[in-house]
Amino acid sequence: MMEIRTPKTGKAKRVLEKRAPKLVETGKKTLILHGTKTSATVSSVLMELYRLKKGGAIKYSRRNENIRPFESGGETSLEFFSQKTDCSLFVYGSHTKKRPDNLVLGRMYDHQVYDLIEVGIENFKSLLSFSYDKKFAPHEGTKPFICFTGEGFENVPELKHLKEVLTDLFRGEVVDNLNLTGLDRAYVCSAISPTKVFLTHCALKLKRSGTIVPRMELVEVGPSMDLVIRRNRLPNESLMKEAMRTSKDKPKKKEKNVDQDAVRGKIGKIYMPDQKLDEMHLHDKSKGLKRERKESKLLNEETDSKKKKKSSE
Amino acid sequence: METETDQIYHLDVGNLLGFNPNHRFPSAPSSREELVKECLEESRKLVQAIANALFNFTSTETNDGPIVQLPPPTTKLPREKHVPRPKPPTKWEEFALKKGIQKRKKDKVVWDEQTDQFKRRHGYDRVNDDNDVPIIEAKATDEPGEDPFAKRLDEKKKRVGKQQKNRLQNLKAAEKAGALPSHVQLAATSLPISGTKSQPKKIGKDELGDVAGLAATSTASGGKFDKKLPGEKAPKKQGKHHKYLPVVAGRGAVNPEKEQTNNVLSKIFSKHSHEILNVGKAINMYNVKKEKKKSGRSDKSGRSDKSGRSDKLKPKKDITKKPANKAK
């Protein structure tokens, strides 16, 4: 026996529709959580990442003992959380003797683990340790510039994978229109060695230059750290093919009330509301705008000017 | 406009992404600060390149600032969820396709012939309402005892039930194809035990707790030291609930223990007071005795049955009181 369950409130219905798979996808949400043990570095990294991604991230504060991303059985909790919070990116921090200051960045496809990459954090400098002119501090939710430098990102497969994951993580919402005044942050990732990436977050200073294009300057603002590649897991081929499948472009929205014809040309339809003839304002009957008043005013002005002329003469 | 820098850098303006694959960092870094400086400088060049492209787009001025149309991103990133799957056609849609039935848009308001006015098609005070018919003419095929109005209601119920069943079948087919609409969930309700037509009652949280408590008492230590699952509450106190009163009375308060014993005694007395003395009965007996004495004096015949009768009037033995020594 089956029962059909539909949401009883409009709000619930809208939440469900938001979570449904769409043809064209906009931003991914990130889930930030930590494991059994965390060091001070890891907890501050997670906190700052959360702050940077404020609009599209959810941070869990409790310890999660049964999450082991690289083991076969240890992903069920992660998948459950991903389903509950509708997050398809996750950042899992932990600290063990074997892997100190560990961060696992992962992605989900249909709430199943798609790929994982594990990095170690070194030389971490927190947001608070940078001093800069507060005028240039980046605002929450702005679209960032992402810069990758170094041949490692092209030659080393793990770094290539990391590049893709970092792009996904920092990208934010995918938008069609961008406000040029809202460009104020940049993420800088440089492959300083085949296993190390230097990551930092900068604010943008737009300086006046001779042309329309302002001169860009970077000021180090946010957390900076060195990421040391540890393990990674690439997605299996079939899953990758399915996930990379791009849908055909969204069918153009039909422009309503406009008709194109070879004979008549472009014709538009205008709908008029009902005209209530009793309540229509035909002329303004206020005292000040009466014709007699206007005329008398004009006459007075003329006489005044004539008087002035006479007196001057 | 492609400049030399564009050929060296890989730019993805849609994502505001820049990639410089040609820079080689020194394997032995000079110092941390030098390294950081170098990274920032290289990235600055990348950001400048992207900005060059951005600011050269045609921008529309608005209150917040110039808005630019971003090109679609070029880096391929995996999707978050699968592409929405097409819904299989419902049974009606298949039928309509086969027969060539076109969908026609219906007006919300329809002309009603009976009352010459426009009435709505669905809802309150609708056109051709099924319930509004005052008289149903009898046909030759109708049985005399049948209620046509009840019959109409029955038919409507059947139609509604059939429609619900069809809807369920359509949704099941959609679920099989993986295309269930986002706001619908199909839930399997519990199967009834074979033979009964009624559905088994759903057990609530409290009932479950009681049953768990019962099961716990069957352990050797009465469930006191059982390991509790997360979220399970401690068992309610089982057995007698004693409330012990303070022995010493507080200042000004009545001695509670004394009060309690007094209450108990008065209750006992009030309960069994009829065994001690049933006032009404005693009066009756006294009166009767008096009369008998009077009458007995007038005619003394020493009737035996009188004494037998008087036996009835004597206080009977209390049957509720059990004999002191029972046969062991």
XYZ file of C-alpha atoms in Angstrom:
641
model
C 0.000 0.000 0.000
C 1.455 3.282 -1.031
C 0.608 6.720 0.173
C 1.141 9.944 -1.748
C 2.675 12.601 0.465
C 2.739 16.212 -0.669
C 3.859 19.242 1.353
C 1.018 21.008 3.113
C 2.561 24.492 3.176
C 3.807 26.646 0.343
C 7.111 27.172 2.120
C 7.790 23.445 2.333
C 6.962 23.064 -1.325
C 9.342 25.830 -2.301
C 12.171 24.285 -0.249
C 11.662 20.948 -1.996
C 11.625 22.568 -5.404
C 14.846 24.416 -4.611
C 16.547 21.110 -3.857
C 15.308 19.338 -6.953
C 17.813 18.668 -9.770
C 17.841 21.520 -12.282
C 18.847 21.737 -15.896
C 21.307 24.585 -15.356
C 22.976 24.584 -11.979
C 23.986 27.572 -9.916
C 26.264 27.516 -6.871
C 27.106 24.502 -4.736
C 26.811 24.585 -0.970
C 29.693 23.501 1.248
C 29.529 21.408 4.389
C 32.325 22.038 6.880
C 32.848 19.517 9.641
C 35.584 17.918 11.648
C 36.533 14.505 12.962
C 37.427 13.084 16.316
C 40.404 15.262 16.994
C 41.276 18.704 15.688
C 44.259 20.885 16.330
C 44.099 24.627 16.755
C 45.250 25.158 13.167
C 42.602 22.915 11.714
C 39.771 24.430 13.702
C 40.806 27.954 12.768
C 41.166 26.981 9.100
C 37.657 25.534 9.130
C 36.274 28.588 10.880
C 37.873 30.987 8.427
C 36.792 28.986 5.420
C 33.275 29.153 6.761
C 33.540 32.912 7.130
C 34.835 33.309 3.602
C 31.962 31.255 2.213
C 29.312 32.616 4.545
C 26.323 32.563 2.208
C 26.796 29.058 0.884
C 28.294 27.008 3.657
C 27.089 25.081 6.669
C 29.416 24.374 9.571
C 28.864 21.512 11.955
C 30.409 21.963 15.359
C 30.242 18.452 16.784
C 32.845 15.751 16.490
C 32.133 13.043 13.961
C 33.846 9.825 14.930
C 32.493 7.540 12.260
C 33.481 9.550 9.201
C 36.469 8.158 7.370
C 36.341 9.514 3.835
C 38.945 7.225 2.337
C 37.535 3.998 3.768
C 34.721 2.185 2.046
C 32.263 2.207 4.940
C 33.164 5.575 6.380
C 31.261 7.722 3.917
C 27.679 6.885 4.865
C 27.465 9.632 7.466
C 28.846 12.158 5.009
C 26.291 11.157 2.401
C 23.503 11.426 4.929
C 24.596 14.915 5.957
C 24.911 15.929 2.333
C 21.353 14.852 1.733
C 20.033 16.580 4.813
C 21.738 19.896 4.144
C 21.733 19.716 0.334
C 25.487 20.288 0.186
C 27.586 18.878 -2.609
C 31.009 20.038 -1.445
C 32.508 19.161 1.887
C 35.586 20.062 3.881
C 36.525 17.604 6.604
C 39.271 18.530 9.038
C 41.101 16.216 11.413
C 44.388 15.814 13.229
C 46.162 12.531 13.894
C 49.748 11.640 14.601
C 50.166 10.094 11.200
C 48.426 12.933 9.378
C 48.750 16.159 11.321
C 46.569 19.134 10.336
C 44.667 17.187 7.753
C 41.997 18.538 5.444
C 39.899 16.413 3.101
C 38.135 18.291 0.304
C 35.441 16.302 -1.405
C 32.637 16.588 -3.892
C 29.353 14.770 -4.183
C 27.304 13.752 -7.158
C 23.677 12.972 -6.375
C 24.658 12.893 -2.708
C 27.176 10.088 -3.328
C 30.888 10.705 -2.909
C 32.326 11.690 -6.286
C 35.957 12.483 -5.567
C 38.250 13.281 -2.651
C 41.569 15.000 -2.129
C 43.505 15.093 1.102
C 45.890 17.934 1.944
C 48.006 18.838 4.922
C 48.162 22.391 6.213
C 51.487 24.066 6.862
C 52.522 27.630 7.649
C 49.013 28.736 8.429
C 48.471 32.434 9.013
C 45.065 33.443 10.281
C 42.799 36.292 9.072
C 43.431 38.197 12.231
C 47.192 38.300 11.885
C 47.069 40.420 8.722
C 46.962 44.165 9.135
C 45.627 46.246 6.306
C 43.541 49.303 5.615
C 40.006 48.263 6.495
C 38.604 50.225 3.559
C 39.663 47.497 1.199
C 38.274 44.605 3.208
C 36.243 42.381 0.888
C 32.526 42.132 1.450
C 30.626 38.921 2.091
C 29.344 37.041 -0.905
C 31.240 38.804 -3.670
C 32.434 36.835 -6.652
C 36.168 36.232 -6.360
C 38.970 36.130 -8.878
C 40.826 32.818 -8.810
C 44.458 32.711 -9.964
C 46.558 29.603 -10.487
C 50.247 29.959 -11.163
C 52.822 27.287 -11.865
C 53.459 24.516 -14.314
C 52.717 21.961 -11.637
C 49.005 22.541 -12.145
C 49.284 21.213 -15.648
C 51.870 18.458 -15.291
C 51.123 16.805 -11.977
C 47.756 14.943 -11.973
C 47.156 15.468 -8.248
C 47.672 19.192 -8.599
C 45.359 19.218 -11.585
C 42.714 17.559 -9.450
C 43.346 20.038 -6.638
C 42.968 22.909 -9.107
C 39.560 21.613 -10.148
C 38.396 21.137 -6.571
C 39.622 24.568 -5.491
C 37.838 26.176 -8.443
C 34.626 24.479 -7.415
C 35.116 25.465 -3.808
C 35.867 29.143 -4.359
C 33.695 29.773 -7.366
C 30.532 30.806 -5.558
C 27.371 31.370 -7.520
C 27.349 31.139 -11.281
C 25.822 34.362 -12.558
C 25.116 35.896 -15.922
C 25.513 39.528 -14.981
C 28.272 40.941 -12.850
C 28.456 44.297 -11.145
C 31.926 45.708 -11.744
C 31.968 47.645 -8.480
C 31.590 44.408 -6.579
C 34.986 42.996 -7.454
C 37.000 43.008 -4.297
C 38.631 39.664 -3.637
C 41.022 37.202 -5.214
C 42.265 33.752 -4.287
C 45.891 33.152 -5.137
C 47.088 29.551 -5.581
C 50.664 28.910 -6.646
C 52.292 25.530 -7.175
C 55.621 26.163 -5.479
C 56.683 22.554 -5.807
C 55.190 19.399 -7.328
C 53.586 18.593 -3.972
C 52.977 21.958 -2.402
C 50.537 24.722 -3.174
C 50.606 28.131 -1.567
C 47.083 29.432 -1.047
C 46.162 32.899 0.098
C 43.223 35.263 -0.016
C 43.684 38.881 -1.098
C 41.607 42.009 -1.368
C 41.623 43.994 -4.603
C 42.556 47.610 -4.896
C 41.365 49.238 -8.081
C 43.569 52.166 -8.890
C 42.968 54.833 -11.445
C 44.862 54.324 -14.640
C 44.759 56.122 -17.943
C 42.315 53.733 -19.581
C 38.855 52.394 -18.718
C 40.518 49.406 -17.111
C 41.740 50.239 -13.613
C 45.066 49.005 -12.358
C 44.619 46.028 -10.058
C 46.596 45.608 -6.900
C 46.459 42.750 -4.469
C 46.656 43.196 -0.720
C 46.998 40.071 1.361
C 44.034 39.957 3.677
C 42.779 36.594 4.604
C 44.149 33.273 5.686
C 47.268 31.993 3.961
C 48.505 28.435 4.126
C 50.611 25.859 2.373
C 48.760 22.782 1.171
C 50.751 19.574 0.974
C 49.150 16.920 -1.211
C 48.624 13.640 0.601
C 46.085 11.276 -0.878
C 43.456 11.620 -3.508
C 40.716 9.612 -5.072
C 39.577 10.349 -8.593
C 36.030 9.537 -9.676
C 35.422 6.370 -11.616
C 35.021 6.752 -15.351
C 31.301 6.123 -15.729
C 30.397 8.471 -12.888
C 32.660 11.138 -14.322
C 31.038 10.830 -17.729
C 27.597 11.177 -16.211
C 28.541 14.129 -14.035
C 30.300 15.998 -16.792
C 27.355 15.663 -19.106
C 26.287 19.168 -19.957
C 22.681 19.721 -20.812
C 21.789 21.516 -23.996
C 21.451 25.240 -23.610
C 18.350 26.395 -21.834
C 15.581 26.928 -24.413
C 15.223 30.635 -24.966
C 12.317 32.093 -23.073
C 9.643 33.063 -25.503
C 9.130 36.787 -25.529
C 5.511 37.282 -24.665
C 3.109 39.559 -26.514
C 5.512 40.184 -29.387
C 4.825 38.922 -32.886
C 7.079 39.044 -35.914
C 5.589 39.014 -39.355
C 6.998 39.492 -42.831
C 3.955 41.516 -43.845
C 3.307 43.631 -40.788
C 6.774 43.650 -39.226
C 7.188 43.485 -35.454
C 3.908 43.829 -33.595
C 3.395 44.032 -29.883
C 0.241 43.525 -27.815
C -0.600 45.899 -25.023
C -3.219 44.997 -22.452
C -5.080 47.951 -20.993
C -6.769 47.769 -17.618
C -10.490 48.599 -17.354
C -11.064 52.317 -17.649
C -13.364 53.590 -14.989
C -14.814 56.604 -16.690
C -16.390 58.012 -13.514
C -13.118 58.170 -11.693
C -10.938 59.477 -14.456
C -9.061 62.715 -13.855
C -9.858 64.988 -16.775
C -8.571 68.314 -15.585
C -7.122 69.535 -12.391
C -9.736 71.663 -10.718
C -7.518 73.052 -7.986
C -7.793 76.769 -7.336
C -4.233 77.676 -8.006
C -4.230 76.366 -11.558
C -7.337 78.136 -12.774
C -6.928 79.917 -16.051
C -8.133 83.241 -14.693
C -5.481 83.148 -12.017
C -2.757 82.385 -14.483
C -3.792 85.206 -16.757
C -4.053 87.714 -13.969
C -0.599 86.698 -12.779
C 0.853 87.276 -16.199
C -0.819 90.691 -16.420
C 0.572 91.690 -13.047
C 4.054 90.748 -14.102
C 3.784 92.854 -17.218
C 2.605 95.888 -15.331
C 5.405 95.414 -12.815
C 8.053 95.288 -15.497
C 6.569 98.378 -17.158
C 6.636 100.244 -13.868
C 10.247 99.338 -13.333
C 11.182 100.565 -16.770
C 9.418 103.853 -16.153
C 11.094 104.327 -12.814
C 14.494 103.514 -14.280
C 13.913 105.966 -17.044
C 40.961 41.162 -28.400
C 43.714 38.568 -28.099
C 46.995 39.942 -26.934
C 50.179 38.038 -26.371
C 49.347 37.571 -22.729
C 46.101 35.765 -23.587
C 48.002 33.170 -25.501
C 50.264 32.501 -22.565
C 47.595 32.635 -19.890
C 44.510 30.433 -19.843
C 41.677 32.750 -18.944
C 38.143 31.741 -18.068
C 36.360 35.037 -17.748
C 33.012 33.408 -16.967
C 34.496 32.034 -13.762
C 36.885 34.954 -13.187
C 39.611 32.334 -13.376
C 43.155 32.807 -14.600
C 45.837 30.155 -15.043
C 49.456 30.781 -15.829
C 51.040 27.448 -16.720
C 54.405 28.783 -17.660
C 55.762 30.210 -14.503
C 58.486 28.244 -12.841
C 59.022 28.725 -9.169
C 62.608 28.326 -7.949
C 63.016 24.905 -6.363
C 65.128 26.416 -3.597
C 63.033 29.374 -2.453
C 64.995 32.396 -1.390
C 62.839 33.250 1.600
C 59.246 32.973 2.535
C 58.539 36.636 1.980
C 60.225 36.644 -1.405
C 58.164 33.652 -2.409
C 54.940 35.294 -1.276
C 55.837 38.443 -3.139
C 56.539 36.526 -6.294
C 53.206 34.669 -6.051
C 51.299 37.881 -5.511
C 53.015 39.589 -8.413
C 52.228 36.762 -10.816
C 48.633 36.662 -9.664
C 48.347 40.391 -10.038
C 49.229 40.031 -13.691
C 46.581 37.367 -14.107
C 43.919 39.467 -12.402
C 44.885 42.429 -14.595
C 44.461 40.286 -17.700
C 40.988 39.184 -16.651
C 40.041 42.736 -15.701
C 41.177 43.955 -19.121
C 38.729 41.592 -20.723
C 35.948 42.401 -18.259
C 36.094 46.154 -18.447
C 36.115 46.071 -22.204
C 32.708 44.452 -22.326
C 29.732 46.673 -22.994
C 28.320 47.636 -19.655
C 24.860 48.898 -18.745
C 24.678 51.538 -16.070
C 22.380 50.960 -13.097
C 22.000 52.476 -9.641
C 24.466 50.014 -8.116
C 27.111 50.358 -10.757
C 28.017 49.178 -14.233
C 26.692 45.710 -14.970
C 28.452 43.506 -17.463
C 27.182 40.343 -19.168
C 29.575 37.531 -18.286
C 30.374 34.955 -20.949
C 29.585 31.336 -20.060
C 32.406 29.633 -18.115
C 34.787 27.458 -20.097
C 36.193 25.181 -17.396
C 34.246 21.963 -17.235
C 33.177 21.130 -13.728
C 31.081 18.157 -12.644
C 27.419 18.645 -11.920
C 25.969 18.570 -8.482
C 22.918 16.454 -9.313
C 21.800 14.446 -12.293
C 20.115 16.057 -15.257
C 16.355 16.030 -14.646
C 14.923 12.984 -16.361
C 11.887 13.283 -18.619
C 8.616 12.218 -17.094
C 6.942 9.219 -18.768
C 3.560 10.150 -20.243
C 0.569 9.361 -18.059
C -2.106 6.947 -19.203
C -4.384 9.779 -20.227
C -1.601 11.483 -22.166
C -0.877 8.298 -24.058
C -4.544 7.891 -24.865
C -4.881 11.499 -25.965
C -1.841 11.158 -28.202
C -3.239 8.049 -29.786
C -6.664 9.548 -30.385
C -5.333 12.928 -31.386
C -7.152 14.812 -28.626
C -5.904 18.365 -28.264
C -5.771 20.209 -24.972
C -8.180 23.114 -24.926
C -7.886 25.992 -22.579
C -10.988 26.296 -20.410
C -12.379 29.534 -19.071
C -12.692 30.067 -15.371
C -16.175 31.525 -15.823
C -18.959 29.821 -17.764
C -22.428 30.984 -18.792
C -25.140 29.271 -16.792
C -28.398 28.713 -18.670
C -30.619 28.171 -15.673
C -29.716 31.342 -13.830
C -28.868 33.766 -16.625
C -25.478 34.766 -15.368
C -21.843 33.817 -15.469
C -20.826 31.283 -12.882
C -17.436 29.845 -12.095
C -16.507 26.443 -13.423
C -15.075 25.032 -10.165
C -15.692 25.897 -6.549
C -18.453 27.575 -4.567
C -21.693 28.175 -6.484
C -20.461 26.452 -9.610
C -22.113 25.706 -12.898
C -23.892 22.338 -13.140
C -23.207 21.360 -9.573
C -23.926 17.692 -9.005
C -25.413 18.271 -5.550
C -27.803 21.038 -6.581
C -30.221 18.948 -8.598
C -33.605 19.183 -6.820
C -35.558 16.511 -8.686
C -34.313 13.379 -10.380
C -36.885 11.847 -12.687
C -37.351 8.123 -12.367
C -36.504 6.000 -15.353
C -38.215 2.785 -16.350
C -35.111 0.791 -15.375
C -35.051 2.105 -11.790
C -35.990 -0.103 -8.887
C -38.671 1.297 -6.566
C -36.662 1.122 -3.315
C -33.471 2.821 -4.556
C -32.432 6.287 -3.504
C -31.107 8.083 -6.606
C -29.339 10.763 -4.589
C -27.439 8.192 -2.547
C -26.662 6.414 -5.770
C -25.196 9.610 -7.205
C -23.008 10.087 -4.131
C -21.793 6.511 -4.409
C -20.923 6.942 -8.038
C -19.005 10.121 -7.279
C -17.035 8.339 -4.560
C -16.222 5.531 -6.938
C -15.050 7.981 -9.588
C -12.856 9.811 -7.081
C -11.385 6.518 -5.859
C -10.651 5.433 -9.410
C -8.933 8.742 -10.112
C -6.791 8.412 -6.980
C -5.766 4.921 -8.025
C -4.855 6.114 -11.507
C -2.848 8.988 -10.068
C -0.953 6.568 -7.850
C -0.201 4.317 -10.795
C 1.079 7.266 -12.825
C 3.316 8.402 -9.971
C 4.664 4.882 -9.508
C 5.558 4.758 -13.184
C 7.270 8.149 -12.870
C 9.214 6.953 -9.848
C 10.362 3.881 -11.744
C 11.739 6.151 -14.463
C 13.401 8.293 -11.795
C 11.292 11.321 -12.645
C 9.087 11.770 -9.590
C 8.057 15.439 -9.212
C 10.121 17.137 -6.517
C 7.270 17.885 -4.151
C 5.772 14.360 -4.148
C 6.923 11.501 -1.979
C 5.630 7.958 -2.222
C 5.603 6.329 1.160
C 4.888 2.689 1.767
C 2.432 2.410 4.602
C 2.679 -0.716 6.722
C 1.254 -3.963 5.439
C -1.677 -5.379 7.381
C -1.320 -8.791 9.017
C -2.810 -11.359 6.714
C -6.439 -12.010 7.455
C -7.293 -8.687 9.089
C -8.536 -5.844 7.015
C -7.700 -3.171 9.555
C -4.278 -1.572 9.691
C -2.156 -2.255 12.756
C -2.083 0.627 15.183
C 1.029 2.776 15.083
C 3.031 2.529 18.278
C 3.817 5.877 19.835
C 6.943 6.990 21.636
C 5.492 6.490 25.108
C 4.220 3.025 24.336
C 7.596 1.995 23.002
C 9.189 3.284 26.196
C 6.776 1.232 28.297
C 7.410 -1.909 26.318
C 11.162 -1.384 26.551
C 10.782 -0.964 30.318
C 8.812 -4.165 30.566
C 11.446 -6.026 28.626
C 14.155 -4.571 30.849
C 12.514 -5.889 34.024
C 12.941 -9.409 32.749
C 16.722 -9.150 33.191
C 18.420 -10.502 36.290
C 18.913 -7.111 37.923
C 15.493 -5.822 36.924
C 16.846 -3.581 34.164
C 18.686 -1.286 36.528
C 22.172 -1.628 35.022
C 21.270 -2.024 31.354
C 23.287 0.003 28.885
C 21.109 2.790 27.577
C 20.962 3.714 23.898
C 21.529 7.385 23.070
C 18.252 9.164 23.493
C 16.663 6.509 25.707
C 15.247 7.884 28.928
C 15.684 6.319 32.361
C 12.814 3.948 33.276
C 9.973 5.365 35.311
C 10.027 4.207 38.924
C 8.286 0.881 39.101
C 6.596 -0.679 42.079
C 5.101 1.069 45.018
C 5.480 4.791 45.318
C 6.014 5.622 48.966
C 5.681 9.086 50.265
C 7.123 9.445 53.740
C 5.935 12.321 55.859
C 8.300 14.260 58.145
C 8.267 12.919 61.701
C 8.857 16.263 63.365
C 6.274 18.942 62.639
C 7.407 22.347 61.454
C 6.714 25.548 63.320
C 2.999 26.094 63.612
C 2.184 23.194 61.304
C 0.006 20.350 62.375
C 1.875 17.157 63.137
C 1.491 15.423 59.781
C 1.989 11.905 61.045
C -0.570 12.387 63.760
C -2.957 13.794 61.195
C -2.419 10.845 58.940
C -3.097 8.249 61.625
C -6.163 10.176 62.745
C -7.488 10.176 59.203
C -6.931 6.470 58.923
C -8.726 5.729 62.175
C -11.714 7.879 61.375
C -12.017 6.173 58.036
C -12.013 2.773 59.645
C -14.598 3.802 62.160
C -16.822 5.360 59.545
C -16.619 2.226 57.418
C -17.421 -0.242 60.093
C -19.612 1.992 62.194
C -22.667 0.153 60.943
C -21.298 -3.059 62.477
C -20.700 -1.328 65.721
C -24.125 0.285 65.891
C -26.785 0.682 63.261
C -28.776 3.385 64.979
C -31.911 3.089 62.892
C -32.098 -0.637 63.314
C -31.516 -0.444 67.056
C -34.424 1.966 67.434
C -36.694 -0.283 65.431
C -35.775 -3.291 67.434
C -36.339 -1.457 70.695
C -39.746 -0.260 69.584
C -40.762 -3.678 68.402
C -39.600 -5.229 71.618
C -41.581 -2.739 73.576
C -44.721 -3.493 71.625
C -44.176 -7.187 71.940
C -43.813 -6.860 75.661
C -47.039 -4.952 75.775
C -48.860 -7.429 73.591
C -47.147 -10.352 75.285
C -48.408 -9.252 78.690
C -51.989 -9.013 77.385
C -52.090 -12.610 76.028
C -49.461 -14.887 77.378
C -49.561 -18.065 75.266
C -45.879 -18.810 74.955
C -45.951 -19.323 71.202
C -42.921 -20.927 69.983
C -43.023 -19.350 66.588
C -42.978 -15.984 68.235
C -39.592 -16.722 69.540
C -38.797 -17.993 66.062
C -39.993 -14.698 64.660
C -38.066 -12.828 67.262
C -35.041 -14.685 66.051
C -35.346 -12.753 62.833
C -35.390 -9.560 64.734
C -32.299 -10.372 66.690
C -29.058 -8.788 65.325
C -27.792 -11.087 62.664
C -24.295 -12.404 62.546
C -22.047 -10.288 60.269
C -21.317 -12.461 57.261
C -18.386 -10.242 56.149
C -16.520 -11.035 59.311
C -14.530 -14.206 58.859
C -14.305 -16.772 61.705
C -11.132 -16.391 63.741
C -9.821 -19.920 63.498
C -10.048 -21.536 60.149
C -9.484 -25.173 59.566
C -5.772 -25.383 58.763
